[in-house]
PDB file of C-alpha atoms in Angstrom:
ATOM      1  CA  GLY A   1      -4.102  18.905  35.305  1.00 82.00           C
ATOM      2  CA  ARG A   2      -5.351  18.634  31.748  1.00 90.00           C
ATOM      3  CA  PRO A   3      -7.543  15.883  30.297  1.00 91.00           C
ATOM      4  CA  ALA A   4      -5.575  12.968  28.810  1.00 94.00           C
ATOM      5  CA  VAL A   5      -6.264   9.775  26.859  1.00 94.00           C
ATOM      6  CA  ILE A   6      -4.540   6.427  27.302  1.00 91.00           C
ATOM      7  CA  PHE A   7      -5.015   3.476  24.962  1.00 90.00           C
ATOM      8  CA  GLU A   8      -4.931   0.218  26.886  1.00 91.00           C
ATOM      9  CA  MET A   9      -4.033  -2.763  24.687  1.00 87.00           C
ATOM     10  CA  GLN A  10      -3.253  -6.387  25.335  1.00 83.00           C
ATOM     11  CA  MET A  11      -0.814  -8.015  22.954  1.00 78.00           C
ATOM     12  CA  GLY A  12      -1.418 -11.558  21.781  1.00 76.00           C
ATOM     13  CA  MET A  13       0.819 -13.973  19.900  1.00 74.00           C
ATOM     14  CA  VAL A  14      -0.291 -12.776  16.443  1.00 72.00           C
ATOM     15  CA  ASP A  15      -0.918  -9.092  17.116  1.00 73.00           C
ATOM     16  CA  ARG A  16       2.318  -8.615  18.993  1.00 76.00           C
ATOM     17  CA  GLY A  17       4.102  -5.286  18.645  1.00 81.00           C
ATOM     18  CA  CYS A  18       7.756  -4.357  18.993  1.00 83.00           C
ATOM     19  CA  GLU A  19       8.543  -2.991  22.440  1.00 84.00           C
ATOM     20  CA  LEU A  20      10.688   0.134  22.179  1.00 85.00           C
ATOM     21  CA  GLU A  21      11.233   1.089  25.808  1.00 84.00           C
ATOM     22  CA  TRP A  22      14.922   0.110  25.618  1.00 85.00           C
ATOM     23  CA  ILE A  23      15.542   2.828  22.957  1.00 87.00           C
ATOM     24  CA  SER A  24      12.731   5.205  23.881  1.00 83.00           C
ATOM     25  CA  GLN A  25      13.143   8.773  24.998  1.00 86.00           C
ATOM     26  CA  TYR A  26      10.275   7.992  27.393  1.00 81.00           C
ATOM     27  CA  PRO A  27      10.996   4.456  28.733  1.00 72.00           C
ATOM     28  CA  HIS A  28       8.451   4.858  31.521  1.00 81.00           C
ATOM     29  CA  GLU A  29       5.676   5.068  28.887  1.00 79.00           C
ATOM     30  CA  LYS A  30       6.171   1.512  27.534  1.00 79.00           C
ATOM     31  CA  GLU A  31       6.133   2.496  23.844  1.00 83.00           C
ATOM     32  CA  VAL A  32       5.229  -0.236  21.351  1.00 84.00           C
ATOM     33  CA  LEU A  33       5.414  -0.173  17.560  1.00 85.00           C
ATOM     34  CA  TRP A  34       2.840  -2.107  15.486  1.00 82.00           C
ATOM     35  CA  ASN A  35       2.641  -3.051  11.822  1.00 78.00           C
ATOM     36  CA  PRO A  36       1.134  -0.521   9.406  1.00 74.00           C
ATOM     37  CA  LEU A  37      -2.633  -0.928   8.991  1.00 74.00           C
ATOM     38  CA  THR A  38      -3.064  -2.592  12.379  1.00 83.00           C
ATOM     39  CA  GLY A  39      -6.724  -2.230  13.294  1.00 86.00           C
ATOM     40  CA  LEU A  40      -7.832  -0.890  16.656  1.00 88.00           C
ATOM     41  CA  GLU A  41     -11.286  -1.982  17.824  1.00 91.00           C
ATOM     42  CA  VAL A  42     -12.610  -0.012  20.792  1.00 95.00           C
ATOM     43  CA  ARG A  43     -13.910  -2.473  23.395  1.00 96.00           C
ATOM     44  CA  ASN A  44     -14.577  -0.172  26.344  1.00 96.00           C
ATOM     45  CA  MET A  45     -13.949   3.345  27.650  1.00 97.00           C
ATOM     46  CA  ARG A  46     -13.751   4.490  31.232  1.00 96.00           C
ATOM     47  CA  LEU A  47     -12.975   7.716  33.062  1.00 96.00           C
ATOM     48  CA  GLU A  48     -10.572   7.980  35.956  1.00 95.00           C
ATOM     49  CA  GLY A  49     -10.638  11.638  36.949  1.00 94.00           C
ATOM     50  CA  LEU A  50      -9.403  13.653  33.952  1.00 94.00           C
ATOM     51  CA  LEU A  51      -7.975  10.495  32.371  1.00 95.00           C
ATOM     52  CA  THR A  52      -9.931   8.695  29.637  1.00 96.00           C
ATOM     53  CA  ILE A  53      -8.832   5.082  29.272  1.00 96.00           C
ATOM     54  CA  VAL A  54      -9.746   3.451  25.963  1.00 96.00           C
ATOM     55  CA  GLU A  55      -9.523  -0.348  25.926  1.00 96.00           C
ATOM     56  CA  VAL A  56      -8.825  -1.562  22.402  1.00 94.00           C
ATOM     57  CA  LYS A  57      -8.354  -4.910  20.687  1.00 91.00           C
ATOM     58  CA  LEU A  58      -5.643  -5.132  18.037  1.00 88.00           C
ATOM     59  CA  SER A  59      -6.331  -6.727  14.668  1.00 85.00           C
ATOM     60  CA  VAL A  60      -3.515  -7.612  12.276  1.00 79.00           C
ATOM     61  CA  ASN A  61      -4.315  -8.911   8.779  1.00 74.00           C
ATOM     62  CA  LEU A  62      -1.557 -11.466   8.189  1.00 74.00           C
ATOM     63  CA  ALA A  63      -2.769 -12.122   4.629  1.00 79.00           C
ATOM     64  CA  ALA A  64      -2.399  -8.480   3.557  1.00 74.00           C
ATOM     65  CA  SER A  65       0.292  -7.783   0.983  1.00 76.00           C
ATOM     66  CA  THR A  66       3.207  -5.558   1.840  1.00 76.00           C
ATOM     67  CA  LEU A  67       3.603  -2.276  -0.019  1.00 73.00           C
ATOM     68  CA  ASP A  68       6.549  -3.712  -1.967  1.00 79.00           C
ATOM     69  CA  GLN A  69       4.437  -6.709  -3.027  1.00 82.00           C
ATOM     70  CA  VAL A  70       1.620  -4.441  -4.238  1.00 77.00           C
ATOM     71  CA  VAL A  71       4.048  -2.257  -6.223  1.00 79.00           C
ATOM     72  CA  ARG A  72       5.699  -5.356  -7.739  1.00 82.00           C
ATOM     73  CA  LYS A  73       2.314  -6.720  -8.878  1.00 85.00           C
ATOM     74  CA  ARG A  74       1.330  -3.332 -10.307  1.00 82.00           C
ATOM     75  CA  ARG A  75       4.635  -3.019 -12.172  1.00 80.00           C
ATOM     76  CA  LEU A  76       4.177  -6.485 -13.729  1.00 84.00           C
ATOM     77  CA  LEU A  77       0.611  -5.618 -14.723  1.00 83.00           C
ATOM     78  CA  VAL A  78       1.662  -2.390 -16.448  1.00 78.00           C
ATOM     79  CA  ALA A  79       4.586  -4.153 -18.159  1.00 77.00           C
ATOM     80  CA  ASP A  80       2.191  -6.829 -19.491  1.00 81.00           C
ATOM     81  CA  ILE A  81      -0.186  -4.147 -20.747  1.00 77.00           C
ATOM     82  CA  ALA A  82       2.720  -2.343 -22.408  1.00 73.00           C
ATOM     83  CA  SER A  83       3.859  -5.483 -24.205  1.00 76.00           C
ATOM     84  CA  ASN A  84       0.330  -6.313 -25.428  1.00 76.00           C
ATOM     85  CA  MET A  85      -0.748  -2.788 -26.366  1.00 72.00           C
ATOM     86  CA  PRO A  86       0.822  -2.644 -29.869  1.00 71.00           C
ATOM     87  CA  VAL A  87      -0.835  -5.942 -30.847  1.00 72.00           C
ATOM     88  CA  GLN A  88      -4.214  -4.824 -29.486  1.00 70.00           C
ATOM     89  CA  VAL A  89      -3.994  -1.445 -31.202  1.00 67.00           C
ATOM     90  CA  ARG A  90      -3.202  -3.015 -34.579  1.00 66.00           C
ATOM     91  CA  SER A  91      -6.089  -5.499 -34.319  1.00 71.00           C
ATOM     92  CA  ASP A  92      -8.711  -3.150 -32.812  1.00 70.00           C
ATOM     93  CA  PRO A  93     -11.768  -2.841 -35.125  1.00 70.00           C
ATOM     94  CA  SER A  94     -12.103   0.900 -34.518  1.00 66.00           C
ATOM     95  CA  ILE A  95      -8.542   1.369 -35.729  1.00 67.00           C
ATOM     96  CA  ALA A  96      -9.146  -0.858 -38.751  1.00 63.00           C
ATOM     97  CA  SER A  97     -10.768   2.154 -40.416  1.00 65.00           C
ATOM     98  CA  MET A  98      -7.345   3.766 -40.666  1.00 66.00           C
ATOM     99  CA  LYS A  99      -6.353   3.520 -44.297  1.00 61.00           C
ATOM    100  CA  ARG A 100      -2.619   3.277 -43.955  1.00 66.00           C
ATOM    101  CA  SER A 101      -0.798   0.619 -41.993  1.00 65.00           C
ATOM    102  CA  GLU A 102       1.871   3.233 -41.170  1.00 68.00           C
ATOM    103  CA  ASP A 103      -0.759   5.134 -39.114  1.00 70.00           C
ATOM    104  CA  LYS A 104      -1.614   1.985 -37.160  1.00 68.00           C
ATOM    105  CA  THR A 105       2.058   1.265 -36.541  1.00 73.00           C
ATOM    106  CA  ALA A 106       2.683   4.856 -35.428  1.00 73.00           C
ATOM    107  CA  LEU A 107      -0.260   4.701 -33.002  1.00 73.00           C
ATOM    108  CA  ALA A 108       0.961   1.382 -31.617  1.00 72.00           C
ATOM    109  CA  LYS A 109       4.433   2.878 -31.092  1.00 74.00           C
ATOM    110  CA  VAL A 110       2.971   5.870 -29.227  1.00 74.00           C
ATOM    111  CA  CYS A 111       0.968   3.580 -26.919  1.00 74.00           C
ATOM    112  CA  ASP A 112       3.992   1.369 -26.365  1.00 72.00           C
ATOM    113  CA  SER A 113       6.165   4.393 -25.598  1.00 74.00           C
ATOM    114  CA  LEU A 114       3.665   5.811 -23.087  1.00 71.00           C
ATOM    115  CA  LEU A 115       3.282   2.553 -21.200  1.00 71.00           C
ATOM    116  CA  ASN A 116       7.013   1.835 -21.213  1.00 70.00           C
ATOM    117  CA  HIS A 117       7.578   5.328 -19.805  1.00 71.00           C
ATOM    118  CA  ALA A 118       5.125   4.488 -17.001  1.00 68.00           C
ATOM    119  CA  THR A 119       7.228   1.470 -16.045  1.00 68.00           C
ATOM    120  CA  ARG A 120      10.460   3.476 -16.066  1.00 73.00           C
ATOM    121  CA  SER A 121       9.357   6.399 -13.904  1.00 71.00           C
ATOM    122  CA  GLY A 122       7.778   6.791 -10.505  1.00 61.00           C
ATOM    123  CA  PRO A 123       7.170   3.899  -8.107  1.00 58.00           C
ATOM    124  CA  LEU A 124       6.802   1.382 -10.939  1.00 61.00           C
ATOM    125  CA  SER A 125      10.416   1.934 -11.985  1.00 65.00           C
ATOM    126  CA  ARG A 126      11.833   0.519  -8.757  1.00 59.00           C
ATOM    127  CA  THR A 127      13.607  -2.785  -9.254  1.00 57.00           C
ATOM    128  CA  ASP A 128      14.197  -3.490  -5.568  1.00 56.00           C
ATOM    129  CA  ALA A 129      10.528  -4.246  -4.829  1.00 47.00           C
TER     130      ALA A 129
END
């Protein structure tokens, strides 16, 4: 036979996975699905013939934000920046050297347009998050 690796894990109450053997193509393999970003800490390794058994401890960060929560926070941040940008541009000392107020207003509109575009396209445009 060929060398093989098996990960041996014990599930606890917090780091419990979803057992999939009832829908698995390979029910004899006891497939389990864990949350994204579940940590695997190697505790021990042993050889049994050509089989390497890796004992691991699972680590789930229950305080970690979901992807949807991160995107929602980012979208709000960019929207806040977009709403404040015209005011900041008009009051910025380096822009004060512009002679005409029309130039300042035009620059503020460009900044506002760019940031509003960022909130309407890509992942930040999603309203379901």
